[in-house]
Backbone as a chain_set.jsonl record, in Angstrom:
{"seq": "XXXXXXXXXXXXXXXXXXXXXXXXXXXXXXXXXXXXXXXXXXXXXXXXXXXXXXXXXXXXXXXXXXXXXXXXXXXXXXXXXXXXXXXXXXXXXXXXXXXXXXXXXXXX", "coords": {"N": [[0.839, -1.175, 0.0], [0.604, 2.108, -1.412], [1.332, 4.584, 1.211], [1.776, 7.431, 1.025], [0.697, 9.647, 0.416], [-1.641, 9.613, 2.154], [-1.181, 9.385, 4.61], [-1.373, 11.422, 6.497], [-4.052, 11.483, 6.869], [-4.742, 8.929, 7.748], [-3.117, 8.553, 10.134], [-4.958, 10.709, 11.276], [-7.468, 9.437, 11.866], [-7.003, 6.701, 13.023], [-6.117, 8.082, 15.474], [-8.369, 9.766, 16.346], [-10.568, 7.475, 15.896], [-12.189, 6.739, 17.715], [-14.468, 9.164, 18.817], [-16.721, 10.543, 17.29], [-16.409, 10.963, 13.684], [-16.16, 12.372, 10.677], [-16.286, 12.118, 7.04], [-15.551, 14.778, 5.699], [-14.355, 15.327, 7.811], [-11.96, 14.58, 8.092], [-10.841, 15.11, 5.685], [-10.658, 17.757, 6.045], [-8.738, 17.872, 7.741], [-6.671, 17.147, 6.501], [-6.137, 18.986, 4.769], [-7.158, 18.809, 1.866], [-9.948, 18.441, -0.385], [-13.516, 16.975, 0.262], [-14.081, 15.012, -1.757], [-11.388, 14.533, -3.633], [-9.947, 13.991, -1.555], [-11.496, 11.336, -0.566], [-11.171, 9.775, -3.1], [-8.372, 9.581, -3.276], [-7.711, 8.388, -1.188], [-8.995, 5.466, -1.616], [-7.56, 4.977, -3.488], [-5.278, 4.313, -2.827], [-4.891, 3.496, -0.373], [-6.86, 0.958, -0.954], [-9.551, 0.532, 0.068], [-12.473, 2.328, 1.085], [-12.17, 5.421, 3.029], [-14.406, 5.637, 4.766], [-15.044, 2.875, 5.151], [-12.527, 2.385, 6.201], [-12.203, 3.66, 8.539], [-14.624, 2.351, 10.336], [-13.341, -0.244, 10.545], [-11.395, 0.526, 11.639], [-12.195, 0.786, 13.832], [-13.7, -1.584, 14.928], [-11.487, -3.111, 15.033], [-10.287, -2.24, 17.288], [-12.318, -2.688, 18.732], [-12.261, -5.319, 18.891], [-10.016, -5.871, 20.401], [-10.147, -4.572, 22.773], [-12.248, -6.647, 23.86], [-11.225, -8.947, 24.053], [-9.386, -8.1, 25.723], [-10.591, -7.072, 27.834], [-12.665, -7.264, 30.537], [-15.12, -5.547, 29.984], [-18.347, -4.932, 28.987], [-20.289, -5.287, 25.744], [-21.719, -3.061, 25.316], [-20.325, -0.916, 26.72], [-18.065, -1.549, 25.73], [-18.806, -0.928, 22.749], [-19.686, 1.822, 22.847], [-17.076, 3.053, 23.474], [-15.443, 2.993, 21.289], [-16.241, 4.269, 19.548], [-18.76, 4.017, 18.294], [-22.527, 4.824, 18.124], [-24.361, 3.766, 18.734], [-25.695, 0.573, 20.096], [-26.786, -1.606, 18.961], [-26.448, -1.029, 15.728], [-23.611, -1.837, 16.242], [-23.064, -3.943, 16.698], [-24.511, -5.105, 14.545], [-22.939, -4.13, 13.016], [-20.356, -5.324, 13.381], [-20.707, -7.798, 13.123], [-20.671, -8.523, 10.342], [-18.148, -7.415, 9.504], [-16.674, -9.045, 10.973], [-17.804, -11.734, 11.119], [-19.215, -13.028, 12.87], [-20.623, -12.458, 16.094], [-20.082, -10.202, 18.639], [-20.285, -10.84, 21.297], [-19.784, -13.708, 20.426], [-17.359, -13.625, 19.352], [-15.573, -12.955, 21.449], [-16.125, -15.215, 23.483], [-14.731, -16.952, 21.647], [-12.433, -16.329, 21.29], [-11.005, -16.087, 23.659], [-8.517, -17.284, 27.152]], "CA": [[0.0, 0.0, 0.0], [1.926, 3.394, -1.108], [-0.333, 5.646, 1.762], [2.747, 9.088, 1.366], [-0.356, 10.999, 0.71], [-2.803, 9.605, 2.724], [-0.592, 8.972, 6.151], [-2.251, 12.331, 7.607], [-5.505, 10.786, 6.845], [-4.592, 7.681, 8.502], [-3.045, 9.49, 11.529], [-5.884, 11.371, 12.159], [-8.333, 8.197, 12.317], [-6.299, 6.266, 14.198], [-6.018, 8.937, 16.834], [-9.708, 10.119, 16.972], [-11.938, 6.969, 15.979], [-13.192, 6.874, 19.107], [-14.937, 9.92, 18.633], [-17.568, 11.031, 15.711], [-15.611, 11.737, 12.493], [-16.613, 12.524, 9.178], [-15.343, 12.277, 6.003], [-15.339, 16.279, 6.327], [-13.257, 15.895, 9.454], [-10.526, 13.885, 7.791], [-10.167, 15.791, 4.706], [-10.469, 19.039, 6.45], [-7.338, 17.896, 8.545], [-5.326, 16.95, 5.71], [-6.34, 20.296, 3.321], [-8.004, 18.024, 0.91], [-11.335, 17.972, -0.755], [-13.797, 15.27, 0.161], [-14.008, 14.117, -3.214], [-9.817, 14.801, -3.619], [-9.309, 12.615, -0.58], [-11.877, 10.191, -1.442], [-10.681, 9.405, -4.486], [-6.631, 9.321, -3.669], [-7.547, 7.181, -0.424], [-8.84, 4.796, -2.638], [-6.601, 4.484, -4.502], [-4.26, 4.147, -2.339], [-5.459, 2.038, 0.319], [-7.86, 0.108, -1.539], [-10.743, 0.886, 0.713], [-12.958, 3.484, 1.273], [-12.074, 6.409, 3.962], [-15.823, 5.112, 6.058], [-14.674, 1.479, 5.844], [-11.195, 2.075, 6.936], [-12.595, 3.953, 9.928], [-14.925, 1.426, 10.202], [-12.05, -1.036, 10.349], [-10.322, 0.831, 12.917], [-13.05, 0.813, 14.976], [-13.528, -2.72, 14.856], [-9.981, -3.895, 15.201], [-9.997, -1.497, 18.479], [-13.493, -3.131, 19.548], [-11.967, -6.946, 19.169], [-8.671, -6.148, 21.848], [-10.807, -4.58, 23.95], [-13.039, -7.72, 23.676], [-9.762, -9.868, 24.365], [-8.318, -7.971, 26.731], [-11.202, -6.561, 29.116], [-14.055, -7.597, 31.074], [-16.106, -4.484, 29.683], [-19.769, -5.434, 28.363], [-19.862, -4.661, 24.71], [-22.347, -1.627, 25.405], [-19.258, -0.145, 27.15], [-16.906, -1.566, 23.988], [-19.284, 0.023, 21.952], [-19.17, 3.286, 22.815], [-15.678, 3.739, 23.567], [-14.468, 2.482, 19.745], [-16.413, 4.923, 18.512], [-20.033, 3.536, 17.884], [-23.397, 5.806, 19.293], [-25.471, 2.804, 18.742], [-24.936, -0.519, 20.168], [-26.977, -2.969, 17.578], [-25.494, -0.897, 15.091], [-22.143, -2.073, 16.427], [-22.866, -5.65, 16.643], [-24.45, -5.445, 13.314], [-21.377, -3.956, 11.8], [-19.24, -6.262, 14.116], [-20.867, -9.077, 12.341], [-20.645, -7.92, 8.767], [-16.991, -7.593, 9.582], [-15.413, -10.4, 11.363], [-18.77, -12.807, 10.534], [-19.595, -13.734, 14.112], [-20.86, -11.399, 16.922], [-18.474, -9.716, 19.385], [-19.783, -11.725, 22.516], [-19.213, -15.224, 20.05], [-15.721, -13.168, 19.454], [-14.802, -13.105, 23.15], [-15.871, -16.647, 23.847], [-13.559, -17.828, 21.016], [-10.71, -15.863, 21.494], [-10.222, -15.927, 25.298], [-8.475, -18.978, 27.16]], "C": [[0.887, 1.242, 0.0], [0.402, 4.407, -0.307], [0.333, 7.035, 2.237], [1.086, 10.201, 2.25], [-1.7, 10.809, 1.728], [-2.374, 9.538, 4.11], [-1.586, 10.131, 7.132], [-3.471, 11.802, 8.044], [-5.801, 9.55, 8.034], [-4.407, 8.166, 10.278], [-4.486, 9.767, 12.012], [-6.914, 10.711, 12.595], [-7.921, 7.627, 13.293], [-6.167, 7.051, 15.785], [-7.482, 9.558, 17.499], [-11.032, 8.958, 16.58], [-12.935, 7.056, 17.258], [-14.23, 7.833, 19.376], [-16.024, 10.13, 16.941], [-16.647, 11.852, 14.924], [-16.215, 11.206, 11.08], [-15.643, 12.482, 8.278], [-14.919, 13.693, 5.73], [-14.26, 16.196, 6.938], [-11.768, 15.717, 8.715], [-9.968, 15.033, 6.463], [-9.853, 16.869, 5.154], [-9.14, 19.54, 7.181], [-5.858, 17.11, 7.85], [-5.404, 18.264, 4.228], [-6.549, 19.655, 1.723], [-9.216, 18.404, 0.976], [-11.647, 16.939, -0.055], [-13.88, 14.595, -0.613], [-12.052, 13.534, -3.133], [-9.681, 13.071, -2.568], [-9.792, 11.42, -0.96], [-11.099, 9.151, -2.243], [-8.893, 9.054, -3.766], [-6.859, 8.182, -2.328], [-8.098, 5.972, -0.985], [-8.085, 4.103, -3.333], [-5.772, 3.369, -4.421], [-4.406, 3.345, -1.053], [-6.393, 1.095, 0.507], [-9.175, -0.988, -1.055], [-11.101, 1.925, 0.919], [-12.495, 4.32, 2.802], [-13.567, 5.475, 4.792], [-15.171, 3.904, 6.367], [-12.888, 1.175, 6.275], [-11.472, 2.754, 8.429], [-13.237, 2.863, 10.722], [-13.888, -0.002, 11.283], [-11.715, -1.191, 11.892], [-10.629, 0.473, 14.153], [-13.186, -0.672, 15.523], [-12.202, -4.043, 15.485], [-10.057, -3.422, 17.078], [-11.009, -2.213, 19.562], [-12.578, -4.968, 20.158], [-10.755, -6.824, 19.976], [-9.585, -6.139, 22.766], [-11.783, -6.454, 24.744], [-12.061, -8.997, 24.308], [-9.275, -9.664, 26.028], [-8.876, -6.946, 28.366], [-12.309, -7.494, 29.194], [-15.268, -6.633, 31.124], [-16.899, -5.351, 29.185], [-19.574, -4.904, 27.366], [-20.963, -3.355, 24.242], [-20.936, -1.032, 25.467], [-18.524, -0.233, 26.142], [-17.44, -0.545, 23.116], [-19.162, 1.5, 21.808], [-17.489, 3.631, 22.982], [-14.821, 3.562, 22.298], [-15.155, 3.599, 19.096], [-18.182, 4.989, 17.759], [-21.03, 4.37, 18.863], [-24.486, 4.927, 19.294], [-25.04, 1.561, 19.025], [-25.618, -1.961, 19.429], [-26.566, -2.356, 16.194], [-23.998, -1.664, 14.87], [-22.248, -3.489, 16.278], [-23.217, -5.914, 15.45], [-22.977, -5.347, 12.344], [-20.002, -4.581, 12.259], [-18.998, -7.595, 13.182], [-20.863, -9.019, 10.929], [-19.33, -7.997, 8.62], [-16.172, -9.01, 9.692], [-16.585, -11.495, 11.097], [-18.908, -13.617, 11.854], [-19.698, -12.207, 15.145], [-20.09, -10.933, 17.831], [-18.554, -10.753, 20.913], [-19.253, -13.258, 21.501], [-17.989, -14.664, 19.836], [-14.978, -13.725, 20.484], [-15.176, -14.078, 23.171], [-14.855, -17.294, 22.904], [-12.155, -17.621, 21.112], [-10.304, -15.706, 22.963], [-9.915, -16.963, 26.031], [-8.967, -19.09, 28.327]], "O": [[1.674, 1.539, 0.899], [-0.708, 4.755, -0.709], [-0.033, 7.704, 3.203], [0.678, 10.787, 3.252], [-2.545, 11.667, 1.986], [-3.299, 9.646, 4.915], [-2.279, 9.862, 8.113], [-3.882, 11.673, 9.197], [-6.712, 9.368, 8.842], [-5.187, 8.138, 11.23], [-5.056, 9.18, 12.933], [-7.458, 11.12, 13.621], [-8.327, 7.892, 14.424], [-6.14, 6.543, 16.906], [-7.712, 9.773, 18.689], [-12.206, 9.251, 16.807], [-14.099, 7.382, 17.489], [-15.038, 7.445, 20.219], [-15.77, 9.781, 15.788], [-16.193, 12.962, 15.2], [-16.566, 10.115, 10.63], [-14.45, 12.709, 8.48], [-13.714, 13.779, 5.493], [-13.267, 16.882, 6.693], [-10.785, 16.457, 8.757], [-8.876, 15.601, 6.422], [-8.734, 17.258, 4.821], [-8.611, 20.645, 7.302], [-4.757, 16.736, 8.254], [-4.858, 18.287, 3.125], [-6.081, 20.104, 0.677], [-9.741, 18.711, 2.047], [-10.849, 16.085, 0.331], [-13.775, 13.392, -0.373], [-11.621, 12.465, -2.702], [-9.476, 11.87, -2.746], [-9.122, 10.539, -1.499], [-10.605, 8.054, -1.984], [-8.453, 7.939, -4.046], [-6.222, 7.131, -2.405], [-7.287, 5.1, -0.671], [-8.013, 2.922, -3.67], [-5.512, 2.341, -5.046], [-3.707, 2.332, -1.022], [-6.75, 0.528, 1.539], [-9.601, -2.114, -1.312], [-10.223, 2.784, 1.008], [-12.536, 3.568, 3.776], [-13.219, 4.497, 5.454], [-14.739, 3.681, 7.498], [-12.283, 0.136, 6.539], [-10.891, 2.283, 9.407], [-12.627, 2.394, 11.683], [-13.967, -0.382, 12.451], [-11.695, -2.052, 12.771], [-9.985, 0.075, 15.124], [-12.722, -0.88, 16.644], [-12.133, -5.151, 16.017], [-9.884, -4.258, 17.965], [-10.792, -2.349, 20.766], [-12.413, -5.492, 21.26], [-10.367, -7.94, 20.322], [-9.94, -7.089, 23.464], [-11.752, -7.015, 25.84], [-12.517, -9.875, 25.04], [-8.987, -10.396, 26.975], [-8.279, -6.449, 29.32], [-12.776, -8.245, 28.338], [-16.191, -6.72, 31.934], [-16.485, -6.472, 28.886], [-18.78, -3.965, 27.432], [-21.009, -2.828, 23.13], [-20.378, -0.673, 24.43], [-18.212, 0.787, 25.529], [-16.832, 0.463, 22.756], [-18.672, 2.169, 20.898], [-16.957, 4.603, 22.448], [-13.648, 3.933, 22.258], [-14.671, 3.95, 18.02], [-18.619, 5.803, 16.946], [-20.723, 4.641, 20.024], [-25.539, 5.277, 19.827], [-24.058, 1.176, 18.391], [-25.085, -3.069, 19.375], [-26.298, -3.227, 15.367], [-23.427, -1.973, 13.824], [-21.382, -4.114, 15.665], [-22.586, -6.814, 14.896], [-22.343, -6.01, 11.523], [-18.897, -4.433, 11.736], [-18.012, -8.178, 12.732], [-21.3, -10.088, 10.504], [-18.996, -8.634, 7.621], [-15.455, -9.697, 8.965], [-15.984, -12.498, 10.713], [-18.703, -14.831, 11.843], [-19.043, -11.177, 14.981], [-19.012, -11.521, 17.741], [-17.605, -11.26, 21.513], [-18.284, -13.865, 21.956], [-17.178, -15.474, 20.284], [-14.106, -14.593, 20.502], [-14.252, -14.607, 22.553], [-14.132, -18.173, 23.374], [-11.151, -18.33, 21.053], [-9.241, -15.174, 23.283], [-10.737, -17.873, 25.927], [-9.145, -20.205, 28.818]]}, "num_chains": 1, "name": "protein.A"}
């Protein structure tokens, strides 16, 4: 993945999923268009800007999931999600099993 031009982009997800961010937010904090960015993140990391947030969020939900005894209300909100069957829907769309069947499989 060449991501020169998109690293800000990346940065700035990585550091605020947890919070409500727009495709607005991101471009706005790399002096990009939303189209502009769009389009070159794309390109260039051959997923969309939503589903790499998305992603992030996700990846961030399944440690937690690993590595606490939080309920996945509490997961939920703190990755980033303001809805929590939202989150399990888009948990399961992702990894293809729900976040509590997650934590029972992945914990010893």
């Amino acid at each position: 993945m060449r991501i020169s031009q998109i690293r800000p982009a990346i940065e700035f997800i990585e550091a605020n999923y947890d919070k409500p961010i727009s495709v607005a937010d991101v471009a706005k904090k790399t002096y990009l268009s939303v189209s502009r960015l769009s389009h070159i993140f794309k390109e260039q990391a051959g997923i969309t800007i939503v589903d790499y947030i998305t992603n992030t969020r996700i990846e961030a939900a399944k440690n937690l999931l690993i590595s606490t005894n939080k309920n996945c209300t509490e997961i939920c909100f703190e990755v980033g999600f303001n809805n929590q069957s939202y989150f399990t829907r888009t948990f399961k769309d992702v990894v293809n099993m729900t976040p509590r069947q997650f934590r029972n499989k992945n914990r010893m």
